[in-house]
Amino acid sequence: MALISIIAVVVVVAVVSFINYLNNSKKNQLPAGVQRLPGPKGYPILGSVPDVPDKNSFLKFHEWGQQYGPIYQVNLAGHNHVWITRDSVAQEILGKRAANNSERPFIPSLQADNRNSGHYLPLMSRNELWTRQRKFAKQIMDKSSANAFYNYPELESVRLLFELMTDPSRYNHALESFISRVTCRLGWGTAAPSDELKQRARELLIGVSPNGALTNKLGFLKKLPEAIVPAKAWEFRRYRTESRFFTILQNEVREKLKSKTAPESWMRHFLENKTATGFASDLEGAYAVGMHGIAGALTIAAPMQSFCLAMCHHPQYQSILHEEIDRVCGDRLPKLSDMPDMPVLRAFIRETLRWRPPVPTGIPHESVKDDIYEGYLIPAGSVMHPLEWSISRDPEVFPEPDAFNPMRWLETKYPTYQEPLTKYPTITQYSQFGYGRRICAGMGVAEADLFVGIGSLAWMFSLSASDAEAEKAAELPKEPVPSSLPVHKEAKKATSLPSGIQTPPSETEIEEQLDEHFSEKMLPADTSMLSRKKTVKKPKSLESGGGLSRAKTVTYKLRLPGSSLPGQFPAFFEQHTGPDTPPSSPKARTAMAGTPDMPAVDNMFNSAADEKASKPDPTLEYSSLLIAKPLPFKFNMKIRNKKKAEYVAREWMFYKMDGEFEDSKCYWEGGNAGNKMYGWGEVHK
Ligand code: HEM
């Protein structure tokens, strides 16, 4: 029976691909004097599908770019895909010729048509819905950016550090939650939907990734009944849950508006300006906000983890970053207004995005009409990919492109150096955020989150490879340690840059420091609970924030979770970074199995190319969906000095007492795994 089914599937795939092939052959008749783009020949019917590995497919496309040049085409099961590996070519085709190249390809797996349902702004056709939602996106981004994102990133950075201090084994959860909580506050004025938003993002990511949902590989399965295609049933539930979730959140904000308790948020902006948006329904508004939430939830968490990976494998730069952070911030956490004074931190962030692009294959555009580029035909309907992995590895722009080297943004000898250092390097207007009319709407949020998030991590911790990771690092080629950082005129005006690398303190030195400062002042060593009567005030760093609640007097008992001694912080954290603790119920465990928090599980469509692949670079152990995120790895995370730990604990306590740090909420009857209608689907990547 199984054999018959497999044969039937193969026959249907072959017939569908053959029809596509014939159609495309007709379409691809060449005008005089025009050539076909170069590219791999592929196989009959399937084209180059068998040559593209499921894992890190961007490496294969990069390799083809080196072989065929900055623009080449690949036939994938009868569809023409054009890959662009140089920024200048992408600027020309996707930027200057945007009128022809700003469509989005159809995504077969989704229940609601990505092009015209009005649900998924990043995936829509360029129609009326896209125009008005793009306008709305600009309004909410401009407004929140002008208000420093209501200080939500700074507020949540306290919780991030506190969670890392007290339960470092859940680093993955803490980093992803930081981004998701900030995004939820921006979206709906509350961090409570954070876990649900992450899951919505994971599931949508599977739905839209070419190597995610099965129905994206075998589109014809969508035409078969749900009962015999589990992928279709999975998508129906995902879609129902997504709509319900966005509607619940919209209603919550509506209720808070009535009682005048709604904090600043994008949804609040929508509800207060509904008529002006021109949206067809409240549901359109629910999705317009929800999609910004989803777009922000996982994209930014990926570079935060890549930063940790970079610090383990390229430790020689970390002290430069610490020097700048300590000089500018001293005893308080970094905040958004420090940005002009911190070119080194910006350089680390920009280099992280370049070194490990969060969307390595780019988000594809689609061409409308035939086009000729330098004598080559780009047929109408081609799927156009700006291959971010290659674009950020152009050796003329980025010498030694595979090396993580933040100095390339800070030293005049590199082609990427740009002044004034009060502004550059910056991650906005950068290829990683796409091209032309479809350029990312959330660059400002990404910049703010990464600046405050990575800045806070580096302010608090020294990151280093665990023994296992250090062994892997030893296999990589060694890079030179910069002897000093030059001081530029512009930088001097803003801030004096570090004069050279400083030796990081040894473990014993830090331990001594910690012992010296350790916390009789603040934490009673002999009790598991900290009981205090305290007038809670907003710390100065957050006073300008519009989204925070008022000071009040409360009695609060604090238990410090995960500490070696209740009520104390462990002096050092061996940060072992396995997956998050799975949910306790068996049903929930099934629902969570194989989420991107977990090690990837085998996929039935892993091609033979996977097996053949040589031993992978240890810094390339990435999830294989559209957004690339490092798989869990082990590293050490040491608190740099005790004062910082005390500061964070104090701030955390103030906010907790003030009711700021709500726990994540479950929205489904029956727990996250939910019921037949709504809940978390299984995630296999
Ligand atoms: C590091 C973080 C991020 C990266 C690397 C990233 C990258 C991208 C890329 C490559 C595109 C497609 C551009 C194109 O088609 O040429 C895109 C589109 C988009 N992004 Fe982002 N993004 C990030 C964060 C965010 C955030 C935080 C938001 C919102 C809060 C957001 C909202 C959007 C939207 C709405 C679009 C669709 C634009 C359109 O199709 O018209 N992104 N992003």
XYZ file of C-alpha atoms and ligand atoms in Angstrom:
728
model
C 0.000 0.000 0.000
C 2.801 2.383 1.019
C 4.654 1.542 -2.193
C 1.556 2.285 -4.291
C 1.129 5.638 -2.526
C 4.776 6.551 -3.106
C 4.520 5.602 -6.794
C 1.292 7.610 -7.116
C 2.963 10.688 -5.530
C 6.023 10.361 -7.778
C 3.843 10.046 -10.897
C 1.759 13.107 -9.970
C 4.921 15.146 -9.223
C 6.417 14.099 -12.540
C 3.281 15.023 -14.517
C 2.892 18.409 -12.790
C 6.577 19.217 -13.259
C 6.433 18.153 -16.910
C 3.496 20.494 -17.573
C 5.382 23.348 -15.845
C 8.431 22.475 -17.868
C 6.526 22.650 -21.171
C 4.893 25.939 -20.198
C 8.199 27.454 -19.206
C 9.943 26.187 -22.328
C 7.383 28.066 -24.411
C 7.718 31.171 -22.238
C 11.479 31.065 -22.445
C 11.741 31.513 -26.223
C 14.684 33.898 -26.586
C 14.430 37.246 -28.432
C 17.274 37.915 -30.913
C 20.609 38.845 -29.323
C 19.498 37.806 -25.868
C 20.938 34.893 -23.914
C 19.676 32.743 -21.111
C 21.138 33.410 -17.703
C 23.804 30.894 -16.763
C 23.013 28.273 -14.139
C 23.149 24.589 -13.296
C 21.672 22.313 -15.926
C 19.697 20.158 -13.526
C 17.769 17.028 -14.354
C 14.790 16.511 -16.614
C 11.516 17.520 -14.993
C 12.851 18.070 -11.453
C 15.504 20.546 -12.533
C 18.056 21.112 -9.783
C 15.818 20.065 -6.874
C 17.964 17.007 -6.043
C 21.093 19.189 -5.825
C 19.724 21.565 -3.225
C 20.327 20.355 0.339
C 17.615 20.819 2.906
C 20.082 22.151 5.480
C 21.900 25.418 4.823
C 20.732 25.529 1.208
C 22.171 29.060 1.022
C 25.662 27.498 0.910
C 24.762 25.633 -2.273
C 23.308 28.767 -3.855
C 26.447 30.643 -2.788
C 28.609 27.993 -4.410
C 26.622 28.291 -7.645
C 27.051 32.076 -7.460
C 30.813 31.622 -7.382
C 30.550 29.303 -10.356
C 28.017 31.174 -12.534
C 28.449 34.813 -11.509
C 26.452 37.492 -9.720
C 23.154 36.572 -11.337
C 22.157 33.102 -12.420
C 19.054 31.002 -12.754
C 18.022 27.625 -11.420
C 15.124 25.504 -12.578
C 13.389 24.029 -9.533
C 10.722 21.560 -10.615
C 9.746 23.680 -13.615
C 9.831 27.080 -11.866
C 12.483 29.587 -12.815
C 14.404 30.959 -9.817
C 16.877 33.816 -10.303
C 19.596 34.218 -7.685
C 21.385 37.539 -7.202
C 24.662 37.442 -5.295
C 25.916 41.043 -5.554
C 24.448 44.141 -3.945
C 24.921 46.292 -7.096
C 22.910 43.819 -9.214
C 20.170 43.571 -6.567
C 20.018 47.390 -6.351
C 19.559 47.577 -10.116
C 17.009 44.807 -10.537
C 15.028 44.910 -7.295
C 15.595 48.612 -6.601
C 15.695 50.592 -9.854
C 13.473 48.148 -11.684
C 11.141 47.699 -8.711
C 8.035 48.362 -10.813
C 8.606 45.007 -12.488
C 10.139 43.061 -9.625
C 8.158 43.698 -6.461
C 5.542 40.963 -6.572
C 5.614 38.015 -4.201
C 5.405 34.393 -5.304
C 2.363 32.310 -4.410
C 2.843 30.122 -1.327
C 0.794 26.973 -1.846
C 0.619 25.756 1.735
C -1.212 28.719 3.271
C -4.930 28.488 3.892
C -5.491 32.181 3.067
C -3.941 33.253 -0.248
C -0.794 35.131 0.677
C -1.191 37.486 -2.281
C -4.658 38.933 -1.763
C -6.181 37.831 1.556
C -4.873 40.957 3.280
C -3.357 38.831 6.045
C 0.366 38.757 5.441
C 1.856 42.125 4.535
C 5.371 40.816 3.770
C 3.915 38.205 1.407
C 1.216 40.225 -0.378
C 0.996 41.128 -4.032
C 1.482 44.783 -4.755
C -2.212 45.591 -4.652
C -4.463 48.068 -2.874
C -4.286 46.086 0.366
C -0.502 46.204 0.319
C -0.493 49.963 -0.329
C -2.730 50.823 2.611
C -1.075 48.380 4.994
C 2.361 49.652 4.036
C 1.114 53.179 4.806
C -0.161 51.984 8.161
C 3.202 50.286 8.803
C 4.993 53.567 8.218
C 2.670 55.401 10.613
C 3.106 52.959 13.489
C 6.859 52.720 12.965
C 7.320 56.499 12.764
C 5.193 57.081 15.828
C 6.820 54.434 18.006
C 10.304 55.366 16.825
C 9.690 59.048 17.671
C 8.768 57.875 21.174
C 11.919 55.730 21.538
C 9.693 52.635 21.277
C 8.160 53.677 24.592
C 11.312 52.391 26.346
C 9.985 48.869 26.044
C 13.406 47.473 24.967
C 15.117 48.947 28.067
C 12.364 47.713 30.331
C 12.519 44.161 29.011
C 16.324 44.105 29.020
C 16.121 44.057 32.828
C 13.966 40.935 32.726
C 16.266 39.381 30.102
C 19.353 39.793 32.285
C 17.569 38.683 35.400
C 16.407 35.505 33.685
C 19.890 34.828 32.323
C 21.406 35.328 35.777
C 18.968 33.092 37.533
C 18.407 30.323 34.987
C 21.100 30.477 32.316
C 20.209 27.037 30.993
C 17.149 28.644 29.430
C 19.169 31.197 27.473
C 17.280 30.341 24.300
C 13.973 31.072 25.974
C 15.290 34.258 27.586
C 16.676 35.719 24.347
C 13.636 34.852 22.261
C 11.326 36.063 25.002
C 13.126 39.399 25.222
C 12.357 40.095 21.574
C 8.871 38.660 21.717
C 7.986 40.618 24.860
C 9.185 43.909 23.395
C 7.276 43.165 20.202
C 4.107 42.257 22.125
C 4.313 45.459 24.135
C 4.709 47.418 20.922
C 1.900 45.479 19.261
C -0.661 45.336 22.048
C 0.830 47.106 25.077
C 1.376 43.904 27.067
C 4.065 41.217 27.215
C 1.584 38.506 28.236
C 1.115 37.058 24.711
C 4.871 36.548 24.329
C 4.967 32.726 24.259
C 1.952 32.524 22.001
C 3.436 35.059 19.576
C 6.638 33.032 19.360
C 4.651 29.928 18.538
C 2.571 31.797 15.947
C 5.832 32.960 14.359
C 7.329 29.449 14.343
C 4.248 27.941 12.778
C 3.952 30.635 10.116
C 7.640 30.210 9.368
C 7.009 26.551 8.650
C 3.992 27.468 6.541
C 5.972 29.851 4.336
C 9.383 28.177 4.135
C 10.067 26.268 0.911
C 11.487 23.417 2.976
C 8.875 23.743 5.741
C 5.332 22.591 5.045
C 5.067 19.546 2.806
C 2.419 21.302 0.712
C 5.052 23.867 -0.343
C 7.081 21.084 -1.924
C 4.125 19.208 -3.321
C 1.590 21.961 -4.003
C -0.928 19.575 -5.570
C -1.510 17.986 -2.134
C -3.539 21.095 -1.285
C -6.196 19.796 -3.700
C -6.619 16.500 -1.811
C -8.949 16.185 1.216
C -7.731 17.275 4.638
C -8.391 13.780 6.030
C -5.611 12.238 3.955
C -3.171 15.167 4.004
C -2.091 15.883 7.606
C -0.111 18.936 6.446
C -3.359 20.474 5.269
C -5.112 19.786 8.576
C -2.108 21.269 10.387
C -2.387 24.450 8.307
C -6.152 24.795 8.915
C -5.591 24.654 12.655
C -2.653 27.037 12.428
C -4.725 29.514 10.480
C -7.751 29.295 12.786
C -5.527 29.750 15.832
C -3.718 32.705 14.294
C -6.969 34.546 13.413
C -8.436 33.854 16.838
C -5.278 34.971 18.631
C -5.066 38.280 16.754
C -8.766 38.926 17.337
C -8.517 38.183 21.079
C -5.616 40.629 21.412
C -7.472 43.287 19.456
C -10.498 42.914 21.712
C -8.347 43.149 24.830
C -6.937 46.495 23.677
C -10.434 47.701 22.752
C -11.606 46.936 26.297
C -8.613 48.691 27.834
C -9.262 51.721 25.665
C -12.793 51.880 27.030
C -11.461 51.890 30.573
C -8.652 54.278 29.598
C -5.977 51.816 30.673
C -4.508 50.912 27.282
C -0.747 51.519 27.161
C 0.765 52.843 23.936
C 0.723 50.215 21.194
C 0.267 49.726 17.466
C -3.173 48.234 18.075
C -4.175 51.225 20.130
C -3.084 53.418 17.219
C -5.203 51.345 14.832
C -8.316 51.477 17.009
C -7.963 55.211 17.535
C -7.455 55.887 13.815
C -9.531 53.142 12.247
C -11.302 55.242 9.646
C -8.102 56.908 8.478
C -6.441 53.550 7.787
C -9.083 52.702 5.180
C -8.969 49.041 6.259
C -11.895 46.912 5.129
C -12.525 45.386 8.560
C -11.271 45.073 12.104
C -9.776 41.752 11.069
C -7.562 43.535 8.563
C -6.342 45.746 11.429
C -5.856 42.691 13.648
C -3.650 41.103 10.981
C -1.804 44.302 10.076
C -0.645 44.584 13.703
C -0.260 40.831 14.170
C 2.007 40.484 11.152
C 4.338 43.131 12.514
C 4.401 41.150 15.723
C 5.262 37.946 13.897
C 7.812 39.632 11.617
C 9.590 40.975 14.676
C 9.325 37.964 16.963
C 11.877 35.570 15.521
C 13.965 37.624 13.086
C 15.676 39.654 15.788
C 16.226 36.746 18.171
C 18.392 35.013 15.553
C 21.178 37.661 15.510
C 21.155 37.843 19.313
C 22.091 34.170 19.363
C 24.563 34.570 16.498
C 26.239 37.273 18.581
C 26.765 34.747 21.408
C 28.175 32.274 18.892
C 30.535 34.912 17.495
C 31.805 35.768 20.983
C 32.658 32.106 21.574
C 34.470 31.612 18.307
C 36.061 35.041 17.962
C 36.779 36.030 21.579
C 39.621 38.427 20.760
C 37.255 41.370 20.225
C 35.088 41.188 23.314
C 37.213 43.387 25.545
C 36.914 46.298 23.070
C 33.172 46.082 23.390
C 33.309 45.865 27.180
C 35.576 48.887 27.308
C 33.132 51.025 25.341
C 30.101 49.850 27.276
C 31.713 50.455 30.665
C 32.986 53.864 29.603
C 29.644 55.057 28.236
C 27.202 53.308 30.561
C 29.145 52.725 33.762
C 26.873 51.185 36.362
C 23.641 51.435 34.435
C 22.277 49.452 31.509
C 22.680 50.674 27.911
C 19.767 52.659 26.560
C 18.684 53.749 23.109
C 19.895 57.307 23.542
C 23.473 55.963 23.926
C 23.491 54.979 20.278
C 25.543 57.896 18.904
C 28.197 57.304 21.573
C 28.626 53.596 20.928
C 30.074 52.897 17.471
C 31.791 49.747 18.722
C 28.534 48.166 19.872
C 26.919 49.136 16.559
C 29.885 47.593 14.729
C 29.438 44.289 16.590
C 25.748 44.236 15.718
C 26.293 45.081 12.084
C 29.066 42.515 11.786
C 26.863 39.862 13.390
C 24.165 40.494 10.789
C 26.749 40.333 8.017
C 28.522 37.251 9.349
C 25.349 35.243 9.919
C 22.459 36.872 8.008
C 19.132 36.152 9.718
C 17.424 35.627 6.352
C 20.306 34.140 4.343
C 18.340 33.357 1.188
C 16.432 36.672 1.313
C 12.673 36.993 0.951
C 11.851 36.338 -2.702
C 10.328 38.861 -5.080
C 8.608 37.857 -8.326
C 8.924 39.493 -11.731
C 5.836 40.550 -13.667
C 7.100 40.913 -17.252
C 10.051 39.656 -19.252
C 13.107 41.803 -18.616
C 16.583 41.980 -20.129
C 19.553 42.519 -17.827
C 22.921 43.041 -19.525
C 21.855 40.914 -22.490
C 20.310 38.176 -20.340
C 16.625 37.330 -20.231
C 14.797 37.312 -16.921
C 11.520 35.635 -17.831
C 8.212 36.934 -16.446
C 7.152 35.052 -13.336
C 10.718 34.353 -12.209
C 11.179 34.054 -8.467
C 13.937 36.537 -7.624
C 16.165 35.902 -4.617
C 18.617 38.470 -3.250
C 21.021 35.919 -1.741
C 21.932 37.752 1.451
C 24.526 35.170 2.385
C 26.555 35.961 -0.745
C 25.780 39.670 -0.851
C 27.324 40.064 2.584
C 30.345 38.008 1.508
C 31.413 40.035 -1.516
C 35.210 39.942 -1.047
C 35.663 43.357 -2.677
C 33.504 44.974 -0.027
C 34.278 42.619 2.839
C 37.884 41.395 2.727
C 38.207 37.960 4.370
C 34.443 37.694 4.270
C 34.115 34.575 6.395
C 35.893 36.124 9.373
C 33.828 37.773 12.094
C 35.611 41.101 12.264
C 33.804 44.105 13.785
C 36.895 46.219 13.080
C 35.913 46.408 9.418
C 33.356 49.042 10.457
C 35.741 50.985 12.701
C 39.098 51.171 10.941
C 39.768 53.409 7.951
C 41.681 50.719 6.114
C 38.512 48.747 5.395
C 36.222 49.620 2.461
C 33.177 49.446 4.768
C 34.438 52.192 7.099
C 32.185 55.241 7.051
C 32.020 58.477 9.029
C 30.688 60.061 11.137
C 31.033 57.359 13.756
C 28.201 58.931 15.677
C 25.959 57.509 12.959
C 27.905 54.710 11.263
C 27.957 51.787 11.312
C 24.211 51.396 11.253
C 22.128 48.379 10.384
C 19.363 50.337 8.672
C 19.368 50.710 4.870
C 21.383 47.530 4.688
C 20.956 44.641 2.222
C 19.855 42.306 5.018
C 16.566 44.163 5.106
C 15.822 43.699 1.422
C 15.406 45.925 -1.579
C 13.245 48.468 -3.338
C 9.583 48.842 -2.537
C 9.486 45.728 -0.387
C 12.244 46.834 1.969
C 11.692 45.779 5.597
C 9.220 47.959 7.465
C 10.709 47.126 10.867
C 14.362 48.165 10.570
C 13.998 50.767 13.325
C 12.575 48.239 15.792
C 15.261 45.730 14.879
C 17.966 48.323 15.441
C 16.543 49.386 18.811
C 16.058 45.812 20.062
C 19.501 44.659 18.985
C 21.236 47.730 20.378
C 19.620 47.455 23.787
C 19.514 43.634 23.843
C 23.073 42.872 22.737
C 24.359 45.939 24.605
C 22.776 44.659 27.816
C 24.174 41.164 27.347
C 27.669 42.537 26.859
C 27.290 45.003 29.728
C 26.496 42.189 32.113
C 28.315 39.113 30.863
C 31.586 37.867 29.528
C 30.796 35.162 27.006
C 33.184 32.362 26.194
C 33.192 28.961 24.576
C 32.484 25.905 26.676
C 35.124 23.195 26.455
C 33.177 21.442 23.730
C 32.721 24.627 21.739
C 36.363 25.623 22.252
C 37.425 22.310 20.735
C 35.298 23.059 17.710
C 36.702 26.589 17.528
C 40.219 25.182 17.493
C 39.364 23.602 14.142
C 38.769 27.027 12.598
C 41.548 29.155 11.064
C 42.976 31.665 13.538
C 42.403 35.369 13.000
C 44.740 38.192 14.030
C 43.986 40.065 17.229
C 43.700 43.807 16.554
C 46.431 45.629 18.430
C 44.591 48.908 18.767
C 41.577 50.778 17.611
C 42.385 54.028 15.793
C 40.710 57.174 17.022
C 38.893 59.139 14.325
C 38.120 62.818 14.416
C 34.359 62.340 14.429
C 34.509 59.671 17.061
C 36.519 61.905 19.340
C 33.810 64.509 19.203
C 31.203 62.026 20.275
C 33.225 59.869 22.552
C 36.805 58.906 23.033
C 37.328 55.489 21.579
C 39.316 52.825 23.365
C 43.049 53.078 22.970
C 43.585 49.374 22.734
C 42.567 45.944 23.862
C 42.491 45.373 27.548
C 43.096 42.028 29.084
C 39.819 40.723 30.459
C 39.907 40.056 34.230
C 40.669 36.480 35.196
C 38.074 34.259 36.823
C 39.761 34.690 40.177
C 39.723 38.458 39.828
C 36.045 38.468 39.013
C 35.346 36.051 41.829
C 37.209 38.291 44.245
C 35.274 41.275 42.989
C 32.033 39.431 43.406
C 32.915 38.314 46.881
C 33.845 41.828 47.813
C 30.547 43.226 46.611
C 28.374 40.328 47.438
C 25.127 41.208 48.683
C 24.578 41.575 52.371
C 23.502 45.044 51.300
C 20.793 43.627 49.243
C 20.200 39.917 49.620
C 19.955 38.198 52.987
C 22.023 35.049 52.722
C 20.124 33.110 55.354
C 16.653 33.225 53.927
C 15.033 31.905 50.822
C 12.671 34.794 50.561
C 13.403 38.440 50.391
C 10.785 40.469 52.102
C 10.852 44.216 51.664
C 8.781 47.249 52.056
C 9.834 49.578 49.331
C 8.770 52.722 47.546
C 9.196 51.743 43.947
C 10.370 54.411 41.591
C 11.126 54.178 37.933
C 14.878 54.168 37.471
C 16.265 57.284 35.821
C 17.140 55.403 32.658
C 13.475 54.804 32.005
C 11.898 57.929 33.329
C 11.103 59.329 29.905
C 9.167 56.187 28.961
C 5.499 56.775 28.207
C 4.487 53.156 28.580
C 5.407 52.475 32.186
C 3.114 52.508 35.133
C 3.373 54.754 38.182
C 5.410 54.307 41.326
C 3.666 52.720 44.264
C 4.396 51.317 47.698
C 4.147 47.564 47.982
C 5.346 44.729 50.148
C 6.924 42.062 48.055
C 8.481 38.694 48.580
C 11.121 37.771 46.123
C 12.326 34.296 45.467
C 15.276 34.060 43.166
C 14.621 31.107 40.923
C 17.410 28.753 39.992
C 20.022 30.270 42.311
C 22.420 27.890 43.942
C 21.336 29.290 47.290
C 17.866 30.679 47.494
C 18.135 34.416 47.698
C 21.623 34.516 46.227
C 23.098 34.679 42.782
C 25.596 32.055 41.811
C 28.989 33.701 41.373
C 29.584 32.106 38.001
C 27.268 30.553 35.557
C 28.412 27.688 33.440
C 25.985 28.438 30.708
C 24.976 25.106 29.332
C 22.608 25.819 26.628
C 20.484 22.898 25.820
C 16.908 23.298 24.715
C 14.377 24.926 26.973
C 12.749 22.780 29.575
C 9.927 21.143 27.681
C 6.369 21.599 28.897
C 5.319 19.033 31.451
C 2.179 17.489 29.982
C 2.732 14.714 27.425
C 0.330 16.400 25.039
C 2.159 19.686 25.313
C 5.470 17.870 24.906
C 4.241 16.433 21.634
C 3.146 19.855 20.540
C 6.527 21.320 21.334
C 8.657 18.505 19.931
C 11.037 19.744 17.309
C 10.238 23.445 17.670
C 13.137 25.675 16.693
C 14.051 25.691 20.401
C 14.801 22.023 20.053
C 17.474 20.277 18.029
C 16.217 19.799 14.485
C 14.741 16.414 13.746
C 15.148 14.456 10.541
C 13.047 15.562 7.674
C 11.773 13.060 5.157
C 12.833 15.361 2.351
C 16.474 15.646 3.344
C 18.165 15.046 0.024
C 21.122 12.825 -0.603
C 23.202 15.989 -0.770
C 22.820 16.251 3.023
C 24.518 12.961 3.601
C 27.290 13.820 1.209
C 28.022 17.145 2.861
C 31.449 17.242 4.455
C 31.936 17.914 8.168
C 30.050 21.125 8.902
C 31.640 24.314 10.160
C 30.683 24.365 13.883
C 29.485 27.957 13.513
C 27.062 26.872 10.817
C 24.823 24.653 12.880
C 21.715 26.594 11.968
C 18.007 25.913 11.744
C 17.025 25.363 8.152
C 13.885 27.439 7.775
C 13.672 30.842 6.097
C 15.032 32.547 9.214
C 18.374 31.038 10.200
C 18.999 30.731 13.920
C 21.897 28.890 15.598
C 20.906 25.522 17.006
C 21.384 25.235 20.780
C 25.075 25.255 21.700
C 27.082 25.401 24.908
C 28.893 28.428 26.207
C 29.954 30.089 29.427
C 28.341 33.221 30.645
C 30.102 35.006 33.472
C 28.791 37.989 35.339
C 31.388 40.699 34.834
C 31.080 42.179 38.272
C 28.832 41.869 41.201
C 27.590 45.440 41.190
C 25.976 44.812 37.859
C 24.198 41.741 39.184
C 22.929 43.723 42.135
C 21.774 46.549 39.907
C 19.806 44.191 37.675
C 18.263 42.361 40.619
C 17.166 45.647 42.141
C 15.665 46.958 38.905
C 13.940 43.653 38.293
C 12.443 43.726 41.742
C 11.157 47.260 41.299
C 9.449 46.397 38.048
C 8.093 43.115 39.296
C 6.620 44.871 42.313
C 5.191 47.439 39.988
C 3.362 44.708 38.061
C 5.416 45.237 34.901
C 6.670 41.702 34.378
C 3.513 39.759 33.701
C 3.883 36.045 33.098
C 3.122 34.691 29.686
C -0.500 33.760 29.182
C -2.062 30.689 27.584
C -4.977 31.439 25.283
C -6.374 27.964 24.660
C -8.701 25.769 26.590
C -6.702 22.640 27.376
C -3.302 24.339 27.573
C -0.994 25.263 24.741
C -1.582 21.993 22.931
C -5.164 23.181 22.991
C -8.137 21.435 21.490
C -9.281 20.431 18.027
C -9.973 23.973 16.951
C -7.188 26.064 18.457
C -3.737 25.478 19.912
C -0.117 24.770 19.134
C 0.651 22.574 16.167
C 3.594 20.229 15.932
C 6.664 21.905 14.540
C 9.242 19.730 12.814
C 12.150 22.056 12.088
C 16.882 41.567 12.174
C 15.619 41.706 11.960
C 14.949 41.717 10.619
C 15.406 41.321 9.405
C 16.771 40.747 9.055
C 14.355 41.564 8.449
C 14.451 41.299 7.096
C 13.443 41.540 6.187
C 13.538 41.236 4.776
C 14.736 40.614 4.080
C 12.373 41.613 4.215
C 11.988 41.478 2.749
C 12.475 42.675 1.948
C 12.321 42.465 0.469
O 11.409 41.774 0.052
O 13.148 42.979 -0.298
C 11.525 42.137 5.267
C 10.253 42.606 5.070
C 9.445 43.052 6.074
N 9.784 43.186 7.393
Fe 11.550 42.736 8.231
N 13.283 42.091 9.102
C 13.602 42.203 10.429
C 12.798 42.699 11.434
C 11.520 43.166 11.247
C 10.693 43.702 12.285
C 11.112 43.882 13.728
C 9.496 44.038 11.708
C 8.274 44.657 12.314
C 8.101 44.915 13.560
C 9.584 43.713 10.309
C 8.585 43.915 9.401
C 8.688 43.658 8.057
C 7.585 43.847 7.121
C 6.194 44.349 7.448
C 8.076 43.482 5.861
C 7.303 43.449 4.566
C 7.562 44.628 3.667
C 6.800 44.460 2.355
O 6.723 43.366 1.828
O 6.286 45.448 1.869
N 10.821 43.182 10.074
N 12.212 42.094 6.457
